[in-house]
């Protein structure tokens, strides 16, 4: 890289530095890029491999599914038959079961009715019994509360109270204890004593007595017993409250006896119901027995039926299972066919891609080495140097046995076609250099600094920003002051893109932390220090630095901080742009359709890529058998269907695009010629720093040339007309800006490049002609005494070229012929030997002349140019302010490029008078302190109209950046400028003059042209018919004026012969001629007889003679003037030369 950088600087005059920091950047880029590419390739490969595996698996499943489907179909048919037979049996059994079920249902109804009857009787009886039960339960409860001691207390009575006796009597009667028969001692009648009986029986065992009362069978009471106790019950003395007064125990017994009495009568009334209930229950038992028997029969029938139905259901389930499996097999087969049919073609491509990606993975280290080197080093180089570096790097890797892809470079390794196509739509040229720049721009870590003299990168970045800068973008210049700082702060804070245009060879110091990416965390967020401010850093921020300087020289300490990219237009890229322009002009519908196709094709290819990514992603994420996922298959099928539709459209578009390209190809000769011509113009800038021409200017001129070229229905003739017309117009426009000494050089450049484009010039031969110091491969003594050694070495060096093999020998053998050639005044018109006259073409003969008589090259070049592309290309158009003014605009300055002794100011004043602008013309000669005045003049004229003339800009270099800013503001706001405003500048050539002004300006030189004809033409362009006829002796004035102009042209043209023309080179000026013309006019009007001697004296001795200091030169000037200012000049057909080729004019001709 260092060797190439040195060669680059030596040959191209461009500087690219290789520093240790560059190498560290290379290592960093390699590390990041290697990891990224490895992951990227592995990910794509794995996706594709997974897709291939899924498709292969689906292919295997198809065969298995076909076998399984064949085996299952007989089983399914057999099961279907069994199900149908079982259905017949089940139907028959269901009928029998239905009959049995009807019988059982009837019996159930009867049993239910009988059970309802029993329930009703039972409910009635229980309702009656319920009336006695509360008293009985109260008595029982009271009995339970009694204790043995309470009964023993009753038994202990010797003479019990009456209530106790009554209670015991009733208890004994109810319990069936007989009374003790006693005689009443008073009456001697027998009476029943139940107290003693009670003491002896029931009260003897209190516990047993209480249990007897509680457990007494109340249903065993007899009517006899009830009759016996009935009087007691009705006896008020036997009321519970009365008895309670006598004894607590007797109270409970009393309550019990009352309850028994009540229960008896209730039970007596309930008894018929009980009997009826018993009879009903007996009958219900019989009915239930019959019902159970019927239910048993029904259960057997139903169990059998259930078993049959279960078997049937199992058979049906099996049938359905088999049918489902058969259906799923068919569906899976259909899905598999859909999957394989849809993606089967992809399988082959994916498999091949997997193999390719595996190779790429093996070669990734070597490929990334080249790409990293490109990103770190090649940005500043042109295409040829980059290609040479790539080739050398690949050779080194081959020698070191480092695996890499053949012809690997940054485009092949890092380029993505969809992204590149989008860049092209955004304005990135399609040539390899520009695409490499786009990729480096996208991948590099450092912020880019783009060398962009044609504003291609600027347009591309702005268009890309409109599309991708989510937070917007700002375009600023380093000269914008606070606006520039504010744009940087807003860009960093809000994540905007900041595009800095018109960068010079030094950068603003406040860019330093941004270029270094000196971000640091603060409160959980990244910040950066810009000047005295600490600003939050948004990672969406982007910085793009753009310079329009064609060949800036950035020091190494700056180059290591940025990614330097050379966006200078390339021949292929420019040809493509010019083709688009000419087709848009000549066949606009074709170009419109082409642009639409490019955009549509890019969108569809992007969609195709997204669809394939979606398909591979779905296949990768699919779990288990993908044939079971109907949604997945449908999505894949739809995606593939969409892909196929898009592919079909893409193919259709490719056919249409091919047809359009074929149609557009017809206009390639014009685009090719335009590209050649632009580089002829661009190559002028190293010759003089003032020769700066922008691509926009060239494009505008090209479009005008297409519009103004002669029309023709025949395409080839039309193309020839455009090429010829535009070439001539370009020649005239550029020559207006060139010094006389460079016009022939430009004509030669045009000629050679046009012939090179036509394949008529060998590049080795051209380099031999253009370069000096060639070392001959052969050695031979100089055989002549009339050739110097340098000339002989040049002749020997011709043998280095294949076409000149044997030329030296022929030269030695034919010295007399070459001696004549060497001595000739016009050697290029002399013949060489017959062999070399026939063998060499005109260009190759120039090489002979270059070797033998280099001092005679001018005339030979003129003939070569004239014979190759036409005589008009050696006759530059004369200086014409009016024509120049017509193509100017209020936003484009008019620049006079001065030469020593030239002063166009008088011509400008005269032209201003013709245009009526004298009163509004503001003029100032720049120098120290004049800048503010000039700014005030410009401001005044832009608002109110008028011309501003800033003279000698080269004397105020420090103010020129301000002038550049003013011109940029004018270009940005043309609507604010008065239509009559024009800015005129004059300057000597200086490399400090702002390039942007020169590129935008209409440039002119005001030197005397070379050649008699050109000088005469220029002189006469300043005359009007009114001026020529405004004399008392118009015929004499016209004739003598022609002679004076011839004299002026002759003494100017003699200067090109050096000391042969004049011993001292004199700076004769146009002002000398104007003074002489005015004196001629005045003296002709003042005197009746023409004072030839006086006029001769004034011209020779005063006006021109005042500049001539050498006596010989004075005498020469006088002798020349004698032929032009003399009485004979007024005679008809007066000849200025013996040949008669140069003679006076007919003064009677008005025009």
mmCIF file of N, CA and C in Angstrom, residues 58-125:
data_model
loop_
_atom_site.group_PDB
_atom_site.id
_atom_site.type_symbol
_atom_site.label_atom_id
_atom_site.label_comp_id
_atom_site.label_asym_id
_atom_site.label_seq_id
_atom_site.Cartn_x
_atom_site.Cartn_y
_atom_site.Cartn_z
ATOM 1 N N UNK A 58 -39.365 -34.712 4.018
ATOM 2 C CA UNK A 58 -40.690 -34.775 3.411
ATOM 3 C C UNK A 58 -40.704 -35.744 2.243
ATOM 4 N N UNK A 59 -39.622 -35.796 1.479
ATOM 5 C CA UNK A 59 -39.524 -36.736 0.366
ATOM 6 C C UNK A 59 -39.551 -38.182 0.829
ATOM 7 N N UNK A 60 -38.832 -38.489 1.927
ATOM 8 C CA UNK A 60 -38.851 -39.843 2.485
ATOM 9 C C UNK A 60 -40.233 -40.188 3.020
ATOM 10 N N UNK A 61 -40.868 -39.235 3.657
ATOM 11 C CA UNK A 61 -42.207 -39.475 4.220
ATOM 12 C C UNK A 61 -43.207 -39.834 3.137
ATOM 13 N N UNK A 62 -43.038 -39.325 1.962
ATOM 14 C CA UNK A 62 -43.976 -39.613 0.881
ATOM 15 C C UNK A 62 -44.017 -41.104 0.588
ATOM 16 N N UNK A 63 -42.850 -41.741 0.471
ATOM 17 C CA UNK A 63 -42.806 -43.186 0.184
ATOM 18 C C UNK A 63 -43.436 -43.984 1.323
ATOM 19 N N UNK A 64 -43.119 -43.637 2.559
ATOM 20 C CA UNK A 64 -43.688 -44.346 3.698
ATOM 21 C C UNK A 64 -45.201 -44.173 3.754
ATOM 22 N N UNK A 65 -45.662 -42.976 3.489
ATOM 23 C CA UNK A 65 -47.100 -42.712 3.518
ATOM 24 C C UNK A 65 -47.826 -43.484 2.425
ATOM 25 N N UNK A 66 -47.212 -43.644 1.276
ATOM 26 C CA UNK A 66 -47.843 -44.397 0.191
ATOM 27 C C UNK A 66 -48.012 -45.872 0.567
ATOM 28 N N UNK A 67 -46.984 -46.476 1.200
ATOM 29 C CA UNK A 67 -47.065 -47.877 1.650
ATOM 30 C C UNK A 67 -48.133 -48.012 2.733
ATOM 31 N N UNK A 68 -48.101 -47.121 3.687
ATOM 32 C CA UNK A 68 -49.067 -47.159 4.800
ATOM 33 C C UNK A 68 -50.492 -47.012 4.287
ATOM 34 N N UNK A 69 -50.698 -46.140 3.328
ATOM 35 C CA UNK A 69 -52.029 -45.938 2.762
ATOM 36 C C UNK A 69 -52.502 -47.190 2.030
ATOM 37 N N UNK A 70 -51.608 -47.860 1.329
ATOM 38 C CA UNK A 70 -51.971 -49.093 0.617
ATOM 39 C C UNK A 70 -52.344 -50.200 1.585
ATOM 40 N N UNK A 71 -51.639 -50.314 2.715
ATOM 41 C CA UNK A 71 -51.913 -51.362 3.709
ATOM 42 C C UNK A 71 -53.194 -51.093 4.479
ATOM 43 N N UNK A 72 -53.524 -49.891 4.736
ATOM 44 C CA UNK A 72 -54.674 -49.570 5.568
ATOM 45 C C UNK A 72 -55.998 -49.656 4.821
ATOM 46 N N UNK A 73 -56.010 -49.517 3.543
ATOM 47 C CA UNK A 73 -57.274 -49.498 2.813
ATOM 48 C C UNK A 73 -58.057 -50.810 2.912
ATOM 49 N N UNK A 74 -57.428 -52.056 2.790
ATOM 50 C CA UNK A 74 -58.204 -53.313 2.982
ATOM 51 C C UNK A 74 -58.748 -53.435 4.411
ATOM 52 N N UNK A 75 -57.953 -53.075 5.383
ATOM 53 C CA UNK A 75 -58.400 -53.146 6.780
ATOM 54 C C UNK A 75 -59.610 -52.233 6.984
ATOM 55 N N UNK A 76 -59.558 -51.091 6.392
ATOM 56 C CA UNK A 76 -60.675 -50.154 6.512
ATOM 57 C C UNK A 76 -61.938 -50.736 5.882
ATOM 58 N N UNK A 77 -61.810 -51.410 4.737
ATOM 59 C CA UNK A 77 -62.981 -52.013 4.072
ATOM 60 C C UNK A 77 -63.588 -53.132 4.925
ATOM 61 N N UNK A 78 -62.712 -53.992 5.521
ATOM 62 C CA UNK A 78 -63.180 -55.086 6.387
ATOM 63 C C UNK A 78 -63.905 -54.527 7.612
ATOM 64 N N UNK A 79 -63.340 -53.572 8.226
ATOM 65 C CA UNK A 79 -63.958 -52.950 9.408
ATOM 66 C C UNK A 79 -65.293 -52.325 9.043
ATOM 67 N N UNK A 80 -65.387 -51.754 7.914
ATOM 68 C CA UNK A 80 -66.644 -51.150 7.456
ATOM 69 C C UNK A 80 -67.736 -52.211 7.327
ATOM 70 N N UNK A 81 -67.389 -53.395 6.795
ATOM 71 C CA UNK A 81 -68.355 -54.494 6.646
ATOM 72 C C UNK A 81 -68.821 -55.002 7.994
ATOM 73 N N UNK A 82 -67.869 -55.184 8.925
ATOM 74 C CA UNK A 82 -68.221 -55.641 10.273
ATOM 75 C C UNK A 82 -69.161 -54.654 10.952
ATOM 76 N N UNK A 83 -68.921 -53.424 10.801
ATOM 77 C CA UNK A 83 -69.779 -52.403 11.405
ATOM 78 C C UNK A 83 -71.199 -52.495 10.852
ATOM 79 N N UNK A 84 -71.301 -52.727 9.556
ATOM 80 C CA UNK A 84 -72.636 -52.820 8.954
ATOM 81 C C UNK A 84 -73.389 -54.038 9.469
ATOM 82 N N UNK A 85 -72.713 -55.233 9.617
ATOM 83 C CA UNK A 85 -73.362 -56.444 10.143
ATOM 84 C C UNK A 85 -73.809 -56.244 11.587
ATOM 85 N N UNK A 86 -72.952 -55.659 12.382
ATOM 86 C CA UNK A 86 -73.290 -55.382 13.785
ATOM 87 C C UNK A 86 -74.479 -54.445 13.872
ATOM 88 N N UNK A 87 -74.611 -53.589 12.951
ATOM 89 C CA UNK A 87 -75.708 -52.631 12.974
ATOM 90 C C UNK A 87 -77.052 -53.331 12.766
ATOM 91 N N UNK A 88 -77.067 -54.408 11.950
ATOM 92 C CA UNK A 88 -78.305 -55.185 11.725
ATOM 93 C C UNK A 88 -78.750 -55.867 13.016
ATOM 94 N N UNK A 89 -77.799 -56.531 13.700
ATOM 95 C CA UNK A 89 -78.103 -57.235 14.958
ATOM 96 C C UNK A 89 -78.585 -56.233 16.014
ATOM 97 N N UNK A 90 -77.900 -55.147 16.110
ATOM 98 C CA UNK A 90 -78.256 -54.131 17.119
ATOM 99 C C UNK A 90 -79.656 -53.586 16.862
ATOM 100 N N UNK A 91 -79.999 -53.422 15.624
ATOM 101 C CA UNK A 91 -81.345 -52.903 15.278
ATOM 102 C C UNK A 91 -82.435 -53.878 15.736
ATOM 103 N N UNK A 92 -82.199 -55.181 15.486
ATOM 104 C CA UNK A 92 -83.168 -56.219 15.894
ATOM 105 C C UNK A 92 -83.302 -56.272 17.403
ATOM 106 N N UNK A 93 -82.185 -56.284 18.097
ATOM 107 C CA UNK A 93 -82.202 -56.326 19.561
ATOM 108 C C UNK A 93 -82.816 -55.070 20.139
ATOM 109 N N UNK A 94 -82.619 -53.980 19.495
ATOM 110 C CA UNK A 94 -83.218 -52.739 19.978
ATOM 111 C C UNK A 94 -84.741 -52.806 19.931
ATOM 112 N N UNK A 95 -85.307 -53.508 18.910
ATOM 113 C CA UNK A 95 -86.769 -53.662 18.809
ATOM 114 C C UNK A 95 -87.296 -54.493 19.966
ATOM 115 N N UNK A 96 -86.600 -55.626 20.263
ATOM 116 C CA UNK A 96 -87.017 -56.492 21.383
ATOM 117 C C UNK A 96 -86.890 -55.740 22.699
ATOM 118 N N UNK A 97 -85.860 -55.037 22.851
ATOM 119 C CA UNK A 97 -85.648 -54.284 24.080
ATOM 120 C C UNK A 97 -86.717 -53.220 24.238
ATOM 121 N N UNK A 98 -87.136 -52.675 23.120
ATOM 122 C CA UNK A 98 -88.172 -51.635 23.186
ATOM 123 C C UNK A 98 -89.485 -52.227 23.702
ATOM 124 N N UNK A 99 -89.823 -53.474 23.242
ATOM 125 C CA UNK A 99 -91.056 -54.143 23.721
ATOM 126 C C UNK A 99 -90.954 -54.420 25.210
ATOM 127 N N UNK A 100 -89.831 -54.959 25.585
ATOM 128 C CA UNK A 100 -89.618 -55.291 27.005
ATOM 129 C C UNK A 100 -89.652 -54.024 27.848
ATOM 130 N N UNK A 101 -89.116 -53.011 27.307
ATOM 131 C CA UNK A 101 -89.073 -51.732 28.026
ATOM 132 C C UNK A 101 -90.480 -51.159 28.196
ATOM 133 N N UNK A 102 -91.370 -51.436 27.218
ATOM 134 C CA UNK A 102 -92.755 -50.961 27.310
ATOM 135 C C UNK A 102 -93.507 -51.672 28.436
ATOM 136 N N UNK A 103 -93.263 -53.013 28.530
ATOM 137 C CA UNK A 103 -93.897 -53.799 29.603
ATOM 138 C C UNK A 103 -93.425 -53.295 30.956
ATOM 139 N N UNK A 104 -92.150 -53.158 31.086
ATOM 140 C CA UNK A 104 -91.566 -52.696 32.362
ATOM 141 C C UNK A 104 -92.087 -51.308 32.698
ATOM 142 N N UNK A 105 -92.222 -50.521 31.694
ATOM 143 C CA UNK A 105 -92.704 -49.151 31.926
ATOM 144 C C UNK A 105 -94.127 -49.167 32.471
ATOM 145 N N UNK A 106 -94.971 -50.085 31.936
ATOM 146 C CA UNK A 106 -96.358 -50.202 32.412
ATOM 147 C C UNK A 106 -96.402 -50.650 33.856
ATOM 148 N N UNK A 107 -95.580 -51.675 34.153
ATOM 149 C CA UNK A 107 -95.518 -52.179 35.521
ATOM 150 C C UNK A 107 -94.989 -51.109 36.475
ATOM 151 N N UNK A 108 -94.048 -50.350 36.002
ATOM 152 C CA UNK A 108 -93.515 -49.284 36.835
ATOM 153 C C UNK A 108 -94.589 -48.259 37.149
ATOM 154 N N UNK A 109 -95.445 -48.023 36.180
ATOM 155 C CA UNK A 109 -96.547 -47.087 36.399
ATOM 156 C C UNK A 109 -97.496 -47.607 37.475
ATOM 157 N N UNK A 110 -97.849 -48.946 37.391
ATOM 158 C CA UNK A 110 -98.743 -49.559 38.369
ATOM 159 C C UNK A 110 -98.121 -49.519 39.757
ATOM 160 N N UNK A 111 -96.853 -49.868 39.828
ATOM 161 C CA UNK A 111 -96.146 -49.881 41.113
ATOM 162 C C UNK A 111 -96.069 -48.476 41.683
ATOM 163 N N UNK A 112 -95.866 -47.564 40.824
ATOM 164 C CA UNK A 112 -95.795 -46.171 41.286
ATOM 165 C C UNK A 112 -97.132 -45.716 41.847
ATOM 166 N N UNK A 113 -98.238 -46.143 41.201
ATOM 167 C CA UNK A 113 -99.578 -45.767 41.685
ATOM 168 C C UNK A 113 -99.855 -46.390 43.045
ATOM 169 N N UNK A 114 -99.485 -47.675 43.143
ATOM 170 C CA UNK A 114 -99.708 -48.391 44.413
ATOM 171 C C UNK A 114 -98.840 -47.771 45.506
ATOM 172 N N UNK A 115 -97.638 -47.463 45.222
ATOM 173 C CA UNK A 115 -96.746 -46.863 46.199
ATOM 174 C C UNK A 115 -97.278 -45.504 46.639
ATOM 175 N N UNK A 116 -97.876 -44.780 45.700
ATOM 176 C CA UNK A 116 -98.465 -43.484 46.044
ATOM 177 C C UNK A 116 -99.652 -43.644 46.981
ATOM 178 N N UNK A 117 -100.427 -44.708 46.697
ATOM 179 C CA UNK A 117 -101.593 -44.988 47.571
ATOM 180 C C UNK A 117 -101.136 -45.297 48.976
ATOM 181 N N UNK A 118 -100.143 -46.159 49.112
ATOM 182 C CA UNK A 118 -99.589 -46.538 50.432
ATOM 183 C C UNK A 118 -99.045 -45.315 51.141
ATOM 184 N N UNK A 119 -98.402 -44.525 50.434
ATOM 185 C CA UNK A 119 -97.810 -43.333 51.031
ATOM 186 C C UNK A 119 -98.886 -42.406 51.568
ATOM 187 N N UNK A 120 -99.970 -42.327 50.803
ATOM 188 C CA UNK A 120 -101.060 -41.444 51.221
ATOM 189 C C UNK A 120 -101.702 -41.935 52.521
ATOM 190 N N UNK A 121 -101.976 -43.305 52.584
ATOM 191 C CA UNK A 121 -102.564 -43.903 53.783
ATOM 192 C C UNK A 121 -101.635 -43.707 54.973
ATOM 193 N N UNK A 122 -100.374 -43.995 54.732
ATOM 194 C CA UNK A 122 -99.366 -43.892 55.789
ATOM 195 C C UNK A 122 -99.271 -42.458 56.288
ATOM 196 N N UNK A 123 -99.330 -41.539 55.356
ATOM 197 C CA UNK A 123 -99.232 -40.115 55.717
ATOM 198 C C UNK A 123 -100.429 -39.683 56.572
ATOM 199 N N UNK A 124 -101.631 -40.207 56.207
ATOM 200 C CA UNK A 124 -102.850 -39.878 56.963
ATOM 201 C C UNK A 124 -102.783 -40.418 58.377
ATOM 202 N N UNK A 125 -102.328 -41.698 58.471
ATOM 203 C CA UNK A 125 -102.216 -42.337 59.786
ATOM 204 C C UNK A 125 -101.198 -41.610 60.643
#
